PDB file of C-alpha atoms in Angstrom:
ATOM      1  CA  ALA I 184       7.012  53.473-124.092  1.00  0.00           C
ATOM      2  CA  GLN I 185       9.227  55.355-127.343  1.00  0.00           C
ATOM      3  CA  THR I 186      11.063  58.183-125.885  1.00  0.00           C
ATOM      4  CA  ILE I 187      13.116  60.685-127.931  1.00  0.00           C
ATOM      5  CA  HIS I 188      16.199  62.918-126.980  1.00  0.00           C
ATOM      6  CA  GLN I 189      18.072  65.727-128.484  1.00  0.00           C
ATOM      7  CA  TRP I 190      21.662  67.595-127.456  1.00  0.00           C
ATOM      8  CA  PRO I 191      22.253  70.085-126.549  1.00  0.00           C
ATOM      9  CA  VAL I 192      19.545  71.688-125.681  1.00  0.00           C
ATOM     10  CA  ALA I 193      20.815  74.975-126.710  1.00  0.00           C
ATOM     11  CA  GLU I 194      24.549  75.864-128.296  1.00  0.00           C
ATOM     12  CA  ILE I 195      25.528  79.587-129.230  1.00  0.00           C
ATOM     13  CA  LYS I 196      28.604  79.164-132.023  1.00  0.00           C
ATOM     14  CA  ALA I 197      30.574  81.594-133.598  1.00  0.00           C
ATOM     15  CA  VAL I 198      30.071  81.830-137.474  1.00  0.00           C
ATOM     16  CA  GLY I 199      32.853  79.509-138.854  1.00  0.00           C
ATOM     17  CA  SER I 200      33.058  76.993-136.481  1.00  0.00           C
ATOM     18  CA  PRO I 201      31.228  73.022-136.852  1.00  0.00           C
ATOM     19  CA  LEU I 202      28.331  71.922-135.548  1.00  0.00           C
ATOM     20  CA  SER I 203      26.968  68.498-134.562  1.00  0.00           C
ATOM     21  CA  LEU I 204      23.613  68.364-133.332  1.00  0.00           C
ATOM     22  CA  GLY I 205      22.269  64.310-131.828  1.00  0.00           C
ATOM     23  CA  CYS I 206      18.996  62.873-131.938  1.00  0.00           C
ATOM     24  CA  THR I 207      18.270  59.215-130.253  1.00  0.00           C
ATOM     25  CA  ILE I 208      15.224  57.557-130.736  1.00  0.00           C
ATOM     26  CA  LYS I 209      14.383  53.858-127.455  1.00  0.00           C
ATOM     27  CA  GLY I 210      12.105  52.071-127.818  1.00  0.00           C
ATOM     28  CA  LYS I 211      11.232  51.698-131.596  1.00  0.00           C
ATOM     29  CA  SER I 212      13.621  50.003-133.846  1.00  0.00           C
ATOM     30  CA  SER I 213      13.948  50.735-137.367  1.00  0.00           C
ATOM     31  CA  PRO I 214      12.157  54.572-137.460  1.00  0.00           C
ATOM     32  CA  ASN I 215      12.016  56.560-140.004  1.00  0.00           C
ATOM     33  CA  LEU I 216      13.820  59.170-138.921  1.00  0.00           C
ATOM     34  CA  TYR I 217      13.911  63.595-139.873  1.00  0.00           C
ATOM     35  CA  TRP I 218      15.417  66.701-138.473  1.00  0.00           C
ATOM     36  CA  TYR I 219      13.467  70.253-139.063  1.00  0.00           C
ATOM     37  CA  TRP I 220      14.612  73.602-138.630  1.00  0.00           C
ATOM     38  CA  GLN I 221      12.544  76.446-137.625  1.00  0.00           C
ATOM     39  CA  ALA I 222      13.433  80.212-138.096  1.00  0.00           C
ATOM     40  CA  THR I 223      12.321  82.381-134.642  1.00  0.00           C
ATOM     41  CA  GLY I 224       8.974  83.384-135.795  1.00  0.00           C
ATOM     42  CA  GLY I 225       8.486  79.995-138.985  1.00  0.00           C
ATOM     43  CA  THR I 226       7.207  77.647-140.297  1.00  0.00           C
ATOM     44  CA  LEU I 227       9.229  74.303-140.035  1.00  0.00           C
ATOM     45  CA  GLN I 228      11.032  72.894-142.344  1.00  0.00           C
ATOM     46  CA  GLN I 229      12.118  69.708-143.241  1.00  0.00           C
ATOM     47  CA  LEU I 230      16.095  68.986-144.227  1.00  0.00           C
ATOM     48  CA  PHE I 231      16.108  65.442-144.025  1.00  0.00           C
ATOM     49  CA  TYR I 232      15.235  61.858-143.824  1.00  0.00           C
ATOM     50  CA  SER I 233      16.299  58.331-143.127  1.00  0.00           C
ATOM     51  CA  ILE I 234      14.735  55.397-143.498  1.00  0.00           C
ATOM     52  CA  THR I 235      17.207  53.314-142.478  1.00  0.00           C
ATOM     53  CA  VAL I 236      20.723  52.955-140.938  1.00  0.00           C
ATOM     54  CA  GLY I 237      23.436  54.352-143.010  1.00  0.00           C
ATOM     55  CA  GLN I 238      21.074  55.858-145.694  1.00  0.00           C
ATOM     56  CA  VAL I 239      19.941  59.572-145.535  1.00  0.00           C
ATOM     57  CA  GLU I 240      18.134  61.843-147.875  1.00  0.00           C
ATOM     58  CA  SER I 241      17.923  65.952-148.436  1.00  0.00           C
ATOM     59  CA  VAL I 242      15.023  67.646-148.724  1.00  0.00           C
ATOM     60  CA  VAL I 243      16.509  70.881-148.672  1.00  0.00           C
ATOM     61  CA  GLN I 244      20.266  72.436-149.077  1.00  0.00           C
ATOM     62  CA  LEU I 245      21.248  74.273-145.818  1.00  0.00           C
ATOM     63  CA  ASN I 246      25.046  73.720-146.061  1.00  0.00           C
ATOM     64  CA  LEU I 247      24.386  71.361-143.395  1.00  0.00           C
ATOM     65  CA  SER I 248      24.655  67.584-143.705  1.00  0.00           C
ATOM     66  CA  ALA I 249      22.785  64.545-141.690  1.00  0.00           C
ATOM     67  CA  SER I 250      23.833  60.883-141.135  1.00  0.00           C
ATOM     68  CA  ARG I 251      22.915  57.740-139.144  1.00  0.00           C
ATOM     69  CA  PRO I 252      25.489  55.569-137.659  1.00  0.00           C
ATOM     70  CA  LYS I 253      23.298  53.169-135.761  1.00  0.00           C
ATOM     71  CA  ASP I 254      19.542  52.266-135.845  1.00  0.00           C
ATOM     72  CA  ASP I 255      18.400  54.739-132.939  1.00  0.00           C
ATOM     73  CA  GLN I 256      20.500  57.677-134.081  1.00  0.00           C
ATOM     74  CA  PHE I 257      20.333  60.856-136.061  1.00  0.00           C
ATOM     75  CA  ILE I 258      23.514  63.456-136.274  1.00  0.00           C
ATOM     76  CA  LEU I 259      22.944  67.109-137.506  1.00  0.00           C
ATOM     77  CA  SER I 260      26.359  68.403-138.714  1.00  0.00           C
ATOM     78  CA  THR I 261      28.170  70.858-140.288  1.00  0.00           C
ATOM     79  CA  GLU I 262      32.106  72.266-141.022  1.00  0.00           C
ATOM     80  CA  LYS I 263      31.412  75.292-140.942  1.00  0.00           C
ATOM     81  CA  LEU I 264      28.326  77.754-139.172  1.00  0.00           C
ATOM     82  CA  LEU I 265      26.862  80.445-140.912  1.00  0.00           C
ATOM     83  CA  LEU I 266      24.277  83.236-139.465  1.00  0.00           C
ATOM     84  CA  SER I 267      21.574  81.659-141.364  1.00  0.00           C
ATOM     85  CA  HIS I 268      22.010  78.273-139.680  1.00  0.00           C
ATOM     86  CA  SER I 269      20.597  80.159-136.451  1.00  0.00           C
ATOM     87  CA  GLY I 270      17.071  78.631-135.171  1.00  0.00           C
ATOM     88  CA  PHE I 271      15.796  75.804-133.716  1.00  0.00           C
ATOM     89  CA  TYR I 272      16.434  72.268-135.130  1.00  0.00           C
ATOM     90  CA  LEU I 273      14.088  69.107-134.000  1.00  0.00           C
ATOM     91  CA  CYS I 274      14.260  65.841-134.982  1.00  0.00           C
ATOM     92  CA  ALA I 275      11.353  63.630-135.209  1.00  0.00           C
ATOM     93  CA  TRP I 276      10.734  60.023-135.937  1.00  0.00           C
ATOM     94  CA  SER I 277       7.615  58.431-137.500  1.00  0.00           C
ATOM     95  CA  LEU I 278       6.529  54.367-138.073  1.00  0.00           C
ATOM     96  CA  THR I 279       7.562  52.363-141.017  1.00  0.00           C
ATOM     97  CA  HIS I 280       4.090  51.546-142.264  1.00  0.00           C
ATOM     98  CA  SER I 281       1.281  53.697-143.191  1.00  0.00           C
ATOM     99  CA  GLN I 282       0.393  55.635-140.490  1.00  0.00           C
ATOM    100  CA  ASN I 283       2.953  57.419-140.243  1.00  0.00           C
ATOM    101  CA  THR I 284       1.663  60.029-137.424  1.00  0.00           C
ATOM    102  CA  LEU I 285       5.076  62.317-136.305  1.00  0.00           C
ATOM    103  CA  TYR I 286       6.501  62.459-133.068  1.00  0.00           C
ATOM    104  CA  PHE I 287       8.924  65.222-131.947  1.00  0.00           C
ATOM    105  CA  GLY I 288      11.689  66.019-129.559  1.00  0.00           C
ATOM    106  CA  ALA I 289      11.972  68.950-127.583  1.00  0.00           C
ATOM    107  CA  GLY I 290      14.264  70.765-130.163  1.00  0.00           C
ATOM    108  CA  THR I 291      17.786  72.682-130.035  1.00  0.00           C
ATOM    109  CA  ARG I 292      17.783  76.230-129.617  1.00  0.00           C
ATOM    110  CA  LEU I 293      21.256  77.279-132.245  1.00  0.00           C
ATOM    111  CA  SER I 294      22.680  81.126-132.159  1.00  0.00           C
ATOM    112  CA  VAL I 295      24.983  81.503-134.366  1.00  0.00           C
ATOM    113  CA  LEU I 296      27.274  84.905-133.506  1.00  0.00           C
TER     114      LEU I 296
ATOM    115  CA  GLY V  93       6.508  71.995-154.977  1.00  0.00           C
ATOM    116  CA  ASP V  94       3.400  70.723-152.473  1.00  0.00           C
ATOM    117  CA  GLN V  95       1.948  73.704-150.856  1.00  0.00           C
ATOM    118  CA  VAL V  96      -0.052  74.021-147.940  1.00  0.00           C
ATOM    119  CA  GLU V  97      -2.131  78.033-147.118  1.00  0.00           C
ATOM    120  CA  GLN V  98      -2.779  77.466-143.251  1.00  0.00           C
ATOM    121  CA  SER V  99      -4.971  80.032-142.387  1.00  0.00           C
ATOM    122  CA  PRO V 100      -5.675  82.349-140.331  1.00  0.00           C
ATOM    123  CA  SER V 101      -2.323  83.563-139.507  1.00  0.00           C
ATOM    124  CA  ALA V 102      -3.222  84.971-135.923  1.00  0.00           C
ATOM    125  CA  LEU V 103      -6.388  84.828-134.107  1.00  0.00           C
ATOM    126  CA  SER V 104      -7.766  86.011-130.831  1.00  0.00           C
ATOM    127  CA  LEU V 105     -10.556  84.228-128.933  1.00  0.00           C
ATOM    128  CA  HIS V 106     -11.977  84.995-125.621  1.00  0.00           C
ATOM    129  CA  GLU V 107     -12.259  82.014-123.069  1.00  0.00           C
ATOM    130  CA  GLY V 108     -15.133  79.824-123.829  1.00  0.00           C
ATOM    131  CA  THR V 109     -15.860  80.988-127.715  1.00  0.00           C
ATOM    132  CA  GLY V 110     -14.618  79.077-130.591  1.00  0.00           C
ATOM    133  CA  SER V 111     -13.213  79.108-133.944  1.00  0.00           C
ATOM    134  CA  ALA V 112     -11.757  77.098-137.185  1.00  0.00           C
ATOM    135  CA  LEU V 113      -8.327  76.665-138.482  1.00  0.00           C
ATOM    136  CA  ARG V 114      -8.058  75.622-142.399  1.00  0.00           C
ATOM    137  CA  CYS V 115      -5.766  74.135-144.460  1.00  0.00           C
ATOM    138  CA  ASN V 116      -5.397  73.739-147.963  1.00  0.00           C
ATOM    139  CA  PHE V 117      -3.593  71.709-150.158  1.00  0.00           C
ATOM    140  CA  THR V 118      -2.201  72.276-153.811  1.00  0.00           C
ATOM    141  CA  THR V 119      -1.821  68.756-154.260  1.00  0.00           C
ATOM    142  CA  THR V 120      -3.299  65.521-153.274  1.00  0.00           C
ATOM    143  CA  MET V 121      -2.430  64.539-149.833  1.00  0.00           C
ATOM    144  CA  ARG V 122      -2.128  60.936-148.008  1.00  0.00           C
ATOM    145  CA  ALA V 123      -2.736  62.480-144.432  1.00  0.00           C
ATOM    146  CA  VAL V 124      -2.928  65.304-142.255  1.00  0.00           C
ATOM    147  CA  GLN V 125      -1.126  65.612-138.882  1.00  0.00           C
ATOM    148  CA  TRP V 126      -1.897  68.923-136.890  1.00  0.00           C
ATOM    149  CA  PHE V 127       0.485  70.070-133.772  1.00  0.00           C
ATOM    150  CA  GLN V 128       0.629  72.333-130.835  1.00  0.00           C
ATOM    151  CA  GLN V 129       3.755  73.886-130.452  1.00  0.00           C
ATOM    152  CA  ASN V 130       4.070  75.750-126.924  1.00  0.00           C
ATOM    153  CA  SER V 131       6.074  78.515-125.548  1.00  0.00           C
ATOM    154  CA  ARG V 132       8.802  76.454-125.039  1.00  0.00           C
ATOM    155  CA  GLY V 133       8.653  75.258-128.412  1.00  0.00           C
ATOM    156  CA  SER V 134       7.507  71.372-128.376  1.00  0.00           C
ATOM    157  CA  LEU V 135       5.541  70.136-130.652  1.00  0.00           C
ATOM    158  CA  ILE V 136       2.365  68.297-129.232  1.00  0.00           C
ATOM    159  CA  ASN V 137       0.646  65.871-131.727  1.00  0.00           C
ATOM    160  CA  LEU V 138      -3.142  66.706-131.491  1.00  0.00           C
ATOM    161  CA  PHE V 139      -4.162  64.528-134.960  1.00  0.00           C
ATOM    162  CA  TYR V 140      -3.021  62.190-137.582  1.00  0.00           C
ATOM    163  CA  LEU V 141      -6.017  61.965-140.612  1.00  0.00           C
ATOM    164  CA  ALA V 142      -6.107  59.700-143.877  1.00  0.00           C
ATOM    165  CA  SER V 143      -9.181  60.784-144.011  1.00  0.00           C
ATOM    166  CA  GLY V 144     -12.614  61.254-141.944  1.00  0.00           C
ATOM    167  CA  THR V 145     -13.068  63.587-138.525  1.00  0.00           C
ATOM    168  CA  LYS V 146     -11.465  62.888-135.210  1.00  0.00           C
ATOM    169  CA  GLU V 147     -12.506  64.102-132.017  1.00  0.00           C
ATOM    170  CA  ASN V 148     -10.687  65.169-128.809  1.00  0.00           C
ATOM    171  CA  GLY V 149     -11.962  67.067-126.256  1.00  0.00           C
ATOM    172  CA  ARG V 150     -13.236  70.425-126.840  1.00  0.00           C
ATOM    173  CA  LEU V 151     -10.886  69.744-130.204  1.00  0.00           C
ATOM    174  CA  LYS V 152     -12.091  68.481-133.641  1.00  0.00           C
ATOM    175  CA  SER V 153     -10.664  68.062-136.954  1.00  0.00           C
ATOM    176  CA  THR V 154     -11.557  66.731-140.127  1.00  0.00           C
ATOM    177  CA  PHE V 155      -9.470  65.683-143.364  1.00  0.00           C
ATOM    178  CA  ASN V 156     -10.754  65.762-146.620  1.00  0.00           C
ATOM    179  CA  SER V 157      -8.465  64.631-149.424  1.00  0.00           C
ATOM    180  CA  LYS V 158     -11.022  64.921-152.634  1.00  0.00           C
ATOM    181  CA  GLU V 159     -11.241  68.441-151.920  1.00  0.00           C
ATOM    182  CA  SER V 160      -7.763  68.879-150.451  1.00  0.00           C
ATOM    183  CA  TYR V 161      -8.244  70.436-147.300  1.00  0.00           C
ATOM    184  CA  SER V 162      -8.388  70.176-143.349  1.00  0.00           C
ATOM    185  CA  THR V 163      -9.435  71.852-140.356  1.00  0.00           C
ATOM    186  CA  LEU V 164      -9.185  71.838-136.713  1.00  0.00           C
ATOM    187  CA  HIS V 165     -12.085  73.242-134.517  1.00  0.00           C
ATOM    188  CA  ILE V 166     -11.552  74.610-131.001  1.00  0.00           C
ATOM    189  CA  ARG V 167     -14.544  74.797-128.982  1.00  0.00           C
ATOM    190  CA  ASP V 168     -14.420  76.664-125.569  1.00  0.00           C
ATOM    191  CA  ALA V 169     -11.048  77.894-126.105  1.00  0.00           C
ATOM    192  CA  GLN V 170      -9.350  78.335-122.232  1.00  0.00           C
ATOM    193  CA  LEU V 171      -6.055  80.039-121.674  1.00  0.00           C
ATOM    194  CA  GLU V 172      -4.185  77.101-122.427  1.00  0.00           C
ATOM    195  CA  ASP V 173      -4.770  77.021-125.847  1.00  0.00           C
ATOM    196  CA  SER V 174      -2.571  79.847-126.681  1.00  0.00           C
ATOM    197  CA  GLY V 175       0.013  78.709-128.969  1.00  0.00           C
ATOM    198  CA  THR V 176       1.028  78.127-132.724  1.00  0.00           C
ATOM    199  CA  TYR V 177      -1.031  75.753-134.418  1.00  0.00           C
ATOM    200  CA  PHE V 178       0.743  74.133-137.425  1.00  0.00           C
ATOM    201  CA  CYS V 179      -0.735  71.224-140.033  1.00  0.00           C
ATOM    202  CA  ALA V 180       1.035  69.318-142.068  1.00  0.00           C
ATOM    203  CA  ALA V 181       0.532  67.687-144.798  1.00  0.00           C
ATOM    204  CA  ILE V 182       1.907  63.806-145.949  1.00  0.00           C
ATOM    205  CA  ASN V 183       2.188  63.424-149.683  1.00  0.00           C
ATOM    206  CA  THR V 184       1.554  59.669-151.494  1.00  0.00           C
ATOM    207  CA  GLY V 185       4.655  57.927-151.578  1.00  0.00           C
ATOM    208  CA  ASN V 186       7.541  59.910-150.526  1.00  0.00           C
ATOM    209  CA  TYR V 187       8.596  60.738-146.487  1.00  0.00           C
ATOM    210  CA  LYS V 188       8.123  64.328-147.144  1.00  0.00           C
ATOM    211  CA  TYR V 189       5.899  66.343-144.522  1.00  0.00           C
ATOM    212  CA  VAL V 190       5.448  69.949-145.500  1.00  0.00           C
ATOM    213  CA  PHE V 191       4.089  72.076-143.017  1.00  0.00           C
ATOM    214  CA  GLY V 192       1.680  75.335-143.037  1.00  0.00           C
ATOM    215  CA  ALA V 193       2.756  79.008-141.675  1.00  0.00           C
ATOM    216  CA  GLY V 194       1.009  78.215-138.458  1.00  0.00           C
ATOM    217  CA  THR V 195      -1.669  80.014-137.104  1.00  0.00           C
ATOM    218  CA  ARG V 196      -0.655  82.034-133.668  1.00  0.00           C
ATOM    219  CA  LEU V 197      -3.866  81.722-130.883  1.00  0.00           C
ATOM    220  CA  LYS V 198      -3.906  83.781-128.047  1.00  0.00           C
ATOM    221  CA  VAL V 199      -7.004  83.064-125.573  1.00  0.00           C
ATOM    222  CA  ILE V 200      -8.249  86.279-123.888  1.00  0.00           C
ATOM    223  CA  ALA V 201      -9.459  85.959-120.131  1.00  0.00           C
TER     224      ALA V 201
END
């Protein structure tokens, strides 16, 4: 069975500090991978997607970057956090063929102070 | 850009009653997925539809690609159905999933 693990579960960070969030998918080779952001009480905004190792496409610019260093790993990062980066970050995966059901991880709650 | 209009934004139901949620799409979408987000923030898959109707227990969903809408029907609502429901539409030929604004459902005893 496929499992998706996000880390950390929660973070409290200072404005201007760096950030790195991680996501690992086990049990599925070459998945499509996604990062989403959700403001408190808001909807989900797609940030990035990746269809293969080393290749990441940006959907919206939020002064964040993403990388896919391994087939099963997706990293979201920034050198300098802004207050507006606070929220809930969700990693997701889907299959690479026609039925692209999204499966989400448990998410990381980020508070920037 | 692609837009997904979800309604209602909030809904209160007494236990045992039912209602329908709806998503309208401004462009032709390839498929739609429905999620329930619980109080911990976890997103639970409810349905994935490329067309037609699917049913699972007290939930039923329909996707009409030609008329650009999807519905989620809840019947015999239970307290554990409370949460926020999202539809997400998938456009043809890309990897972008556009989410609706969500429906906050509260089931009352």
